[in-house]
PDB file of C-alpha atoms in Angstrom:
ATOM      1  CA  PHE I   1      -6.449   0.732   0.553  1.00 97.00           C
ATOM      2  CA  SER I   2      -3.683  -1.472   1.892  1.00 97.00           C
ATOM      3  CA  GLY I   3      -2.980  -1.752   5.593  1.00 95.00           C
ATOM      4  CA  SER I   4       0.340   0.081   5.242  1.00 92.00           C
ATOM      5  CA  ASN I   5      -1.271   3.434   4.465  1.00 97.00           C
ATOM      6  CA  MET I   6      -1.377   6.098   7.167  1.00 97.00           C
ATOM      7  CA  VAL I   7      -4.496   7.898   8.415  1.00 98.00           C
ATOM      8  CA  GLU I   8      -4.783  10.785  10.855  1.00 98.00           C
ATOM      9  CA  VAL I   9      -7.222   9.957  13.665  1.00 98.00           C
ATOM     10  CA  GLN I  10      -8.455  12.788  15.856  1.00 97.00           C
ATOM     11  CA  GLY I  11      -6.758  12.558  19.240  1.00 96.00           C
ATOM     12  CA  ASN I  12      -4.337   9.823  18.119  1.00 96.00           C
ATOM     13  CA  GLY I  13      -2.373  11.417  15.295  1.00 96.00           C
ATOM     14  CA  LEU I  14      -1.140   9.347  12.361  1.00 96.00           C
ATOM     15  CA  VAL I  15      -1.930   5.641  12.634  1.00 97.00           C
ATOM     16  CA  PRO I  16      -1.694   2.693  10.216  1.00 96.00           C
ATOM     17  CA  MET I  17      -4.821   2.046   8.163  1.00 97.00           C
ATOM     18  CA  ASP I  18      -5.169  -1.429   9.670  1.00 95.00           C
ATOM     19  CA  THR I  19      -5.794   0.092  13.130  1.00 96.00           C
ATOM     20  CA  VAL I  20      -8.638   2.426  12.086  1.00 97.00           C
ATOM     21  CA  LYS I  21     -12.008   1.378  13.501  1.00 97.00           C
ATOM     22  CA  ILE I  22     -15.660   2.356  13.300  1.00 97.00           C
ATOM     23  CA  GLY I  23     -16.299   5.409  15.471  1.00 97.00           C
ATOM     24  CA  ASP I  24     -12.905   7.000  14.793  1.00 98.00           C
ATOM     25  CA  TYR I  25     -12.872  10.562  13.496  1.00 98.00           C
ATOM     26  CA  VAL I  26     -10.396  10.680  10.621  1.00 98.00           C
ATOM     27  CA  LYS I  27      -9.014  13.537   8.587  1.00 98.00           C
ATOM     28  CA  SER I  28     -11.115  14.345   5.538  1.00 97.00           C
ATOM     29  CA  ALA I  29     -11.460  17.262   3.092  1.00 94.00           C
ATOM     30  CA  ASN I  30     -10.595  20.812   4.156  1.00 92.00           C
ATOM     31  CA  SER I  31      -8.612  19.569   7.180  1.00 91.00           C
ATOM     32  CA  LYS I  32     -11.831  18.566   8.932  1.00 96.00           C
ATOM     33  CA  PHE I  33     -12.443  15.275  10.725  1.00 98.00           C
ATOM     34  CA  SER I  34     -15.274  12.936   9.822  1.00 98.00           C
ATOM     35  CA  ARG I  35     -16.536   9.848  11.634  1.00 98.00           C
ATOM     36  CA  VAL I  36     -16.001   6.380  10.191  1.00 98.00           C
ATOM     37  CA  TYR I  37     -19.379   4.633  10.307  1.00 97.00           C
ATOM     38  CA  SER I  38     -18.746   1.630   8.075  1.00 96.00           C
ATOM     39  CA  PHE I  39     -16.153  -0.425   6.245  1.00 96.00           C
ATOM     40  CA  GLY I  40     -17.251  -1.334   2.750  1.00 92.00           C
ATOM     41  CA  HIS I  41     -14.416  -3.863   2.735  1.00 93.00           C
ATOM     42  CA  ILE I  42     -12.186  -5.040   5.547  1.00 95.00           C
ATOM     43  CA  VAL I  43      -9.803  -7.998   5.305  1.00 95.00           C
ATOM     44  CA  HIS I  44      -6.819  -8.040   7.642  1.00 93.00           C
ATOM     45  CA  ASP I  45      -4.726 -10.965   6.468  1.00 89.00           C
ATOM     46  CA  ALA I  46      -5.178 -11.298   2.722  1.00 89.00           C
ATOM     47  CA  LYS I  47      -2.669  -9.960   0.222  1.00 93.00           C
ATOM     48  CA  ALA I  48      -4.059  -7.931  -2.664  1.00 95.00           C
ATOM     49  CA  THR I  49      -2.810  -5.960  -5.651  1.00 97.00           C
ATOM     50  CA  PHE I  50      -2.566  -2.192  -5.316  1.00 98.00           C
ATOM     51  CA  LEU I  51      -1.253   0.765  -7.244  1.00 98.00           C
ATOM     52  CA  GLN I  52       1.582   2.309  -5.262  1.00 98.00           C
ATOM     53  CA  MET I  53       1.753   6.029  -6.009  1.00 98.00           C
ATOM     54  CA  HIS I  54       4.862   8.055  -5.228  1.00 97.00           C
ATOM     55  CA  ALA I  55       4.462  11.815  -5.209  1.00 97.00           C
ATOM     56  CA  THR I  56       6.561  14.753  -4.085  1.00 96.00           C
ATOM     57  CA  GLY I  57       6.084  15.519  -0.415  1.00 93.00           C
ATOM     58  CA  LEU I  58       4.547  12.162   0.549  1.00 94.00           C
ATOM     59  CA  ALA I  59       6.218  10.567   3.582  1.00 91.00           C
ATOM     60  CA  VAL I  60       4.910   7.166   2.476  1.00 93.00           C
ATOM     61  CA  PRO I  61       3.474   6.200  -0.911  1.00 96.00           C
ATOM     62  CA  LEU I  62      -0.269   5.803  -1.333  1.00 98.00           C
ATOM     63  CA  GLU I  63      -1.347   2.195  -1.925  1.00 98.00           C
ATOM     64  CA  ILE I  64      -4.801   2.101  -3.464  1.00 98.00           C
ATOM     65  CA  SER I  65      -6.871  -0.351  -5.514  1.00 96.00           C
ATOM     66  CA  SER I  66      -7.141   0.480  -9.207  1.00 96.00           C
ATOM     67  CA  ASN I  67     -10.898   1.146  -9.131  1.00 94.00           C
ATOM     68  CA  HIS I  68     -10.877   3.319  -6.015  1.00 97.00           C
ATOM     69  CA  LEU I  69     -11.747   6.975  -6.617  1.00 97.00           C
ATOM     70  CA  LEU I  70      -9.564   9.889  -5.635  1.00 96.00           C
ATOM     71  CA  PHE I  71      -9.294  13.607  -6.265  1.00 95.00           C
ATOM     72  CA  VAL I  72      -6.886  14.828  -8.928  1.00 93.00           C
ATOM     73  CA  GLY I  73      -7.002  18.588  -9.365  1.00 83.00           C
ATOM     74  CA  ASP I  74     -10.692  19.461  -9.372  1.00 83.00           C
ATOM     75  CA  LYS I  75     -11.773  16.060 -10.715  1.00 91.00           C
ATOM     76  CA  ILE I  76     -12.727  12.701  -9.270  1.00 95.00           C
ATOM     77  CA  ILE I  77     -11.056   9.855 -11.171  1.00 95.00           C
ATOM     78  CA  ALA I  78     -10.323   6.178 -10.705  1.00 95.00           C
ATOM     79  CA  ALA I  79      -6.839   5.398  -9.419  1.00 97.00           C
ATOM     80  CA  ARG I  80      -6.068   3.390 -12.570  1.00 95.00           C
ATOM     81  CA  ASP I  81      -6.391   6.623 -14.594  1.00 95.00           C
ATOM     82  CA  VAL I  82      -3.834   8.577 -12.558  1.00 96.00           C
ATOM     83  CA  LYS I  83      -0.694   9.286 -14.566  1.00 96.00           C
ATOM     84  CA  VAL I  84       2.824  10.423 -13.762  1.00 97.00           C
ATOM     85  CA  GLY I  85       2.727  14.204 -13.654  1.00 95.00           C
ATOM     86  CA  ASP I  86      -0.789  14.403 -12.196  1.00 95.00           C
ATOM     87  CA  MET I  87      -1.299  16.458  -9.047  1.00 94.00           C
ATOM     88  CA  LEU I  88      -2.676  14.836  -5.901  1.00 94.00           C
ATOM     89  CA  GLY I  89      -3.534  18.061  -4.121  1.00 90.00           C
ATOM     90  CA  ASN I  90      -0.219  19.938  -4.235  1.00 92.00           C
ATOM     91  CA  LYS I  91       1.846  16.770  -4.673  1.00 94.00           C
ATOM     92  CA  LYS I  92       3.095  15.739  -8.105  1.00 95.00           C
ATOM     93  CA  VAL I  93       3.054  12.045  -8.990  1.00 97.00           C
ATOM     94  CA  TYR I  94       6.453  10.894 -10.215  1.00 97.00           C
ATOM     95  CA  GLU I  95       6.146   7.092 -10.096  1.00 97.00           C
ATOM     96  CA  ILE I  96       3.355   4.503 -10.086  1.00 98.00           C
ATOM     97  CA  LYS I  97       4.033   0.825  -9.428  1.00 97.00           C
ATOM     98  CA  THR I  98       1.892  -2.258  -9.018  1.00 97.00           C
ATOM     99  CA  VAL I  99       2.543  -4.049  -5.719  1.00 97.00           C
ATOM    100  CA  LYS I 100       1.183  -6.792  -3.489  1.00 96.00           C
ATOM    101  CA  SER I 101       0.415  -5.671   0.062  1.00 96.00           C
ATOM    102  CA  ARG I 102      -1.346  -7.075   3.088  1.00 95.00           C
ATOM    103  CA  GLY I 103      -4.827  -6.001   4.119  1.00 96.00           C
ATOM    104  CA  VAL I 104      -7.796  -4.509   2.243  1.00 96.00           C
ATOM    105  CA  TYR I 105      -9.640  -1.614   3.874  1.00 97.00           C
ATOM    106  CA  THR I 106     -12.360   0.746   2.690  1.00 97.00           C
ATOM    107  CA  PRO I 107     -13.343   2.978   5.601  1.00 97.00           C
ATOM    108  CA  VAL I 108     -16.475   4.984   4.882  1.00 97.00           C
ATOM    109  CA  THR I 109     -16.850   8.375   6.539  1.00 98.00           C
ATOM    110  CA  GLU I 110     -19.910  10.526   7.002  1.00 97.00           C
ATOM    111  CA  ALA I 111     -18.316  13.092   4.663  1.00 97.00           C
ATOM    112  CA  GLY I 112     -17.751  10.482   1.941  1.00 97.00           C
ATOM    113  CA  ASN I 113     -14.044  11.289   1.660  1.00 97.00           C
ATOM    114  CA  ILE I 114     -10.869  10.578   3.601  1.00 98.00           C
ATOM    115  CA  VAL I 115      -7.227  11.656   3.616  1.00 98.00           C
ATOM    116  CA  VAL I 116      -5.023   8.571   3.243  1.00 98.00           C
ATOM    117  CA  SER I 117      -1.234   8.887   3.342  1.00 97.00           C
ATOM    118  CA  ASP I 118      -1.744  12.655   2.911  1.00 96.00           C
ATOM    119  CA  VAL I 119      -3.852  12.231  -0.263  1.00 97.00           C
ATOM    120  CA  LEU I 120      -7.562  13.113  -0.447  1.00 97.00           C
ATOM    121  CA  ALA I 121      -9.579  10.147  -1.691  1.00 98.00           C
ATOM    122  CA  SER I 122     -13.208   9.203  -2.039  1.00 97.00           C
ATOM    123  CA  CYS I 123     -14.578   6.468   0.194  1.00 97.00           C
ATOM    124  CA  TYR I 124     -15.983   4.763  -2.883  1.00 95.00           C
ATOM    125  CA  THR I 125     -15.002   2.869  -6.023  1.00 92.00           C
ATOM    126  CA  ASP I 126     -16.224   2.657  -9.584  1.00 88.00           C
ATOM    127  CA  TYR I 127     -17.350  -0.486 -11.395  1.00 79.00           C
ATOM    128  CA  PRO I 128     -15.741  -0.872 -14.826  1.00 73.00           C
ATOM    129  CA  PHE I 129     -18.060  -3.730 -15.836  1.00 66.00           C
ATOM    130  CA  LEU I 130     -20.749  -1.117 -16.428  1.00 64.00           C
ATOM    131  CA  GLY I 131     -18.517   0.434 -19.057  1.00 58.00           C
ATOM    132  CA  HIS I 132     -18.444   4.136 -19.811  1.00 65.00           C
ATOM    133  CA  TYR I 133     -22.078   4.797 -18.958  1.00 70.00           C
ATOM    134  CA  TYR I 134     -21.394   6.308 -15.547  1.00 76.00           C
ATOM    135  CA  SER I 135     -18.791   8.884 -14.601  1.00 84.00           C
ATOM    136  CA  PRO I 136     -16.530   8.809 -11.532  1.00 90.00           C
ATOM    137  CA  ASP I 137     -18.594  11.689 -10.138  1.00 90.00           C
ATOM    138  CA  PHE I 138     -21.697   9.548 -10.461  1.00 84.00           C
ATOM    139  CA  TRP I 139     -20.070   6.648  -8.601  1.00 85.00           C
ATOM    140  CA  HIS I 140     -18.905   8.938  -5.803  1.00 93.00           C
ATOM    141  CA  TRP I 141     -22.145  10.822  -5.238  1.00 91.00           C
ATOM    142  CA  GLY I 142     -24.385   7.889  -6.172  1.00 86.00           C
ATOM    143  CA  SER I 143     -22.652   5.603  -3.679  1.00 89.00           C
ATOM    144  CA  HIS I 144     -22.845   8.308  -1.024  1.00 93.00           C
ATOM    145  CA  ALA I 145     -26.589   8.633  -1.644  1.00 89.00           C
ATOM    146  CA  VAL I 146     -27.171   4.871  -1.538  1.00 88.00           C
ATOM    147  CA  LEU I 147     -25.550   4.720   1.898  1.00 91.00           C
ATOM    148  CA  SER I 148     -27.679   7.574   3.272  1.00 91.00           C
ATOM    149  CA  PRO I 149     -30.182   5.221   5.001  1.00 90.00           C
ATOM    150  CA  LEU I 150     -27.326   3.639   6.931  1.00 93.00           C
ATOM    151  CA  ARG I 151     -25.949   7.060   7.883  1.00 95.00           C
ATOM    152  CA  LEU I 152     -29.391   8.119   9.073  1.00 95.00           C
ATOM    153  CA  ALA I 153     -29.854   4.970  11.127  1.00 94.00           C
ATOM    154  CA  CYS I 154     -26.429   5.414  12.709  1.00 95.00           C
ATOM    155  CA  SER I 155     -27.104   9.068  13.496  1.00 95.00           C
ATOM    156  CA  ILE I 156     -30.067   7.886  15.562  1.00 96.00           C
ATOM    157  CA  ASN I 157     -28.320   4.900  17.120  1.00 97.00           C
ATOM    158  CA  PHE I 158     -24.612   4.567  16.373  1.00 97.00           C
ATOM    159  CA  GLN I 159     -24.576   1.108  17.918  1.00 96.00           C
ATOM    160  CA  ILE I 160     -26.073  -0.100  14.628  1.00 95.00           C
ATOM    161  CA  CYS I 161     -22.793   0.805  12.921  1.00 95.00           C
ATOM    162  CA  MET I 162     -20.676  -0.481  15.790  1.00 96.00           C
ATOM    163  CA  ASN I 163     -22.321  -3.878  15.280  1.00 96.00           C
ATOM    164  CA  GLU I 164     -21.656  -3.964  11.524  1.00 94.00           C
ATOM    165  CA  SER I 165     -21.180  -7.510  10.214  1.00 94.00           C
ATOM    166  CA  TYR I 166     -19.326  -8.826   7.187  1.00 93.00           C
ATOM    167  CA  THR I 167     -19.348 -11.725   4.742  1.00 91.00           C
ATOM    168  CA  LEU I 168     -15.955 -12.485   3.229  1.00 89.00           C
ATOM    169  CA  GLY I 169     -14.819  -9.059   4.387  1.00 91.00           C
ATOM    170  CA  ILE I 170     -17.637  -7.142   2.697  1.00 89.00           C
ATOM    171  CA  SER I 171     -20.211  -5.202   4.704  1.00 91.00           C
ATOM    172  CA  ASN I 172     -23.510  -7.072   4.776  1.00 90.00           C
ATOM    173  CA  TYR I 173     -25.327  -3.780   4.254  1.00 87.00           C
ATOM    174  CA  VAL I 174     -23.320  -3.217   1.056  1.00 84.00           C
ATOM    175  CA  ILE I 175     -24.098  -6.771  -0.056  1.00 82.00           C
ATOM    176  CA  ALA I 176     -27.823  -6.228   0.592  1.00 83.00           C
ATOM    177  CA  ILE I 177     -28.037  -3.057  -1.498  1.00 77.00           C
ATOM    178  CA  SER I 178     -25.605  -4.043  -4.252  1.00 71.00           C
ATOM    179  CA  GLY I 179     -27.933  -6.454  -6.065  1.00 63.00           C
ATOM    180  CA  PRO I 180     -30.869  -4.065  -6.593  1.00 64.00           C
ATOM    181  CA  TYR I 181     -28.543  -1.102  -7.177  1.00 62.00           C
ATOM    182  CA  PHE I 182     -26.484  -2.758  -9.911  1.00 56.00           C
ATOM    183  CA  ALA I 183     -29.561  -4.353 -11.482  1.00 58.00           C
ATOM    184  CA  LEU I 184     -31.174  -0.930 -11.792  1.00 62.00           C
ATOM    185  CA  LEU I 185     -28.028   0.643 -13.227  1.00 59.00           C
ATOM    186  CA  TYR I 186     -27.540  -2.206 -15.680  1.00 57.00           C
ATOM    187  CA  LEU I 187     -31.132  -2.073 -16.885  1.00 59.00           C
ATOM    188  CA  ALA I 188     -30.835   1.666 -17.372  1.00 60.00           C
ATOM    189  CA  THR I 189     -27.946   1.110 -19.808  1.00 59.00           C
ATOM    190  CA  SER I 190     -28.982  -2.196 -21.377  1.00 55.00           C
ATOM    191  CA  PRO I 191     -29.305  -2.082 -25.189  1.00 55.00           C
ATOM    192  CA  ILE I 192     -31.943  -4.806 -24.941  1.00 49.00           C
ATOM    193  CA  LEU I 193     -34.012  -2.625 -22.646  1.00 48.00           C
ATOM    194  CA  MET I 194     -33.573   0.361 -24.968  1.00 49.00           C
ATOM    195  CA  VAL I 195     -34.747  -1.688 -27.972  1.00 50.00           C
ATOM    196  CA  ALA I 196     -37.707  -3.074 -26.009  1.00 50.00           C
ATOM    197  CA  LEU I 197     -38.754   0.414 -24.936  1.00 47.00           C
ATOM    198  CA  ALA I 198     -38.426   1.735 -28.486  1.00 51.00           C
ATOM    199  CA  PHE I 199     -40.446  -1.202 -29.856  1.00 51.00           C
ATOM    200  CA  GLY I 200     -43.105  -0.691 -27.209  1.00 56.00           C
ATOM    201  CA  PHE I 201     -43.298   3.002 -28.046  1.00 49.00           C
ATOM    202  CA  LEU I 202     -43.770   2.234 -31.749  1.00 56.00           C
ATOM    203  CA  LEU I 203     -46.576  -0.205 -30.984  1.00 57.00           C
ATOM    204  CA  TYR I 204     -48.212   2.367 -28.773  1.00 49.00           C
ATOM    205  CA  LYS I 205     -48.008   5.026 -31.523  1.00 51.00           C
ATOM    206  CA  GLN I 206     -49.515   2.642 -34.089  1.00 62.00           C
ATOM    207  CA  ARG I 207     -52.497   1.967 -31.870  1.00 59.00           C
ATOM    208  CA  MET I 208     -53.250   5.627 -31.301  1.00 51.00           C
TER     209      MET I 208
END
């Protein structure tokens, strides 16, 4: 999300995205508030490319990266797949533009979702380089599951999350888990691996 989005923080009302911090309780699904325990990505000064979505009833447009997930009707989809006419909750999209805005923020809540500029979004993104093998639902729930050890650690001692560190704006925890996670997902969909497994199975059958 860009820094110009608005987020409702419990006790503070609507605030700009670039002021949200770890420990804040922000509005999430079903008008509940959920604690921010991490930022997958946080860069204050850089300019980045976002999709700017205008929808009926929005006080300010939603600015979101193209691979970020959000809720459209009863589905989870990537922002790049939202089309004019789609419903973001009860708000109908009437214009989508590509813009450059300052700041890149991915607050992660304990619920795994967050209301940004009055639109319900996931806290997670998809990864198009893995092609069509994994659905948006998988990326949402899979990412939420992968972060469960961090949530558990923070539930025991929240200072762990308060002391979160970053490399080039990316959470070091996310960096640490990304390598093994993506390697496993890639291997699970690799044609080479599939051929090797099939060949190994044939050899095994011949020796029986």
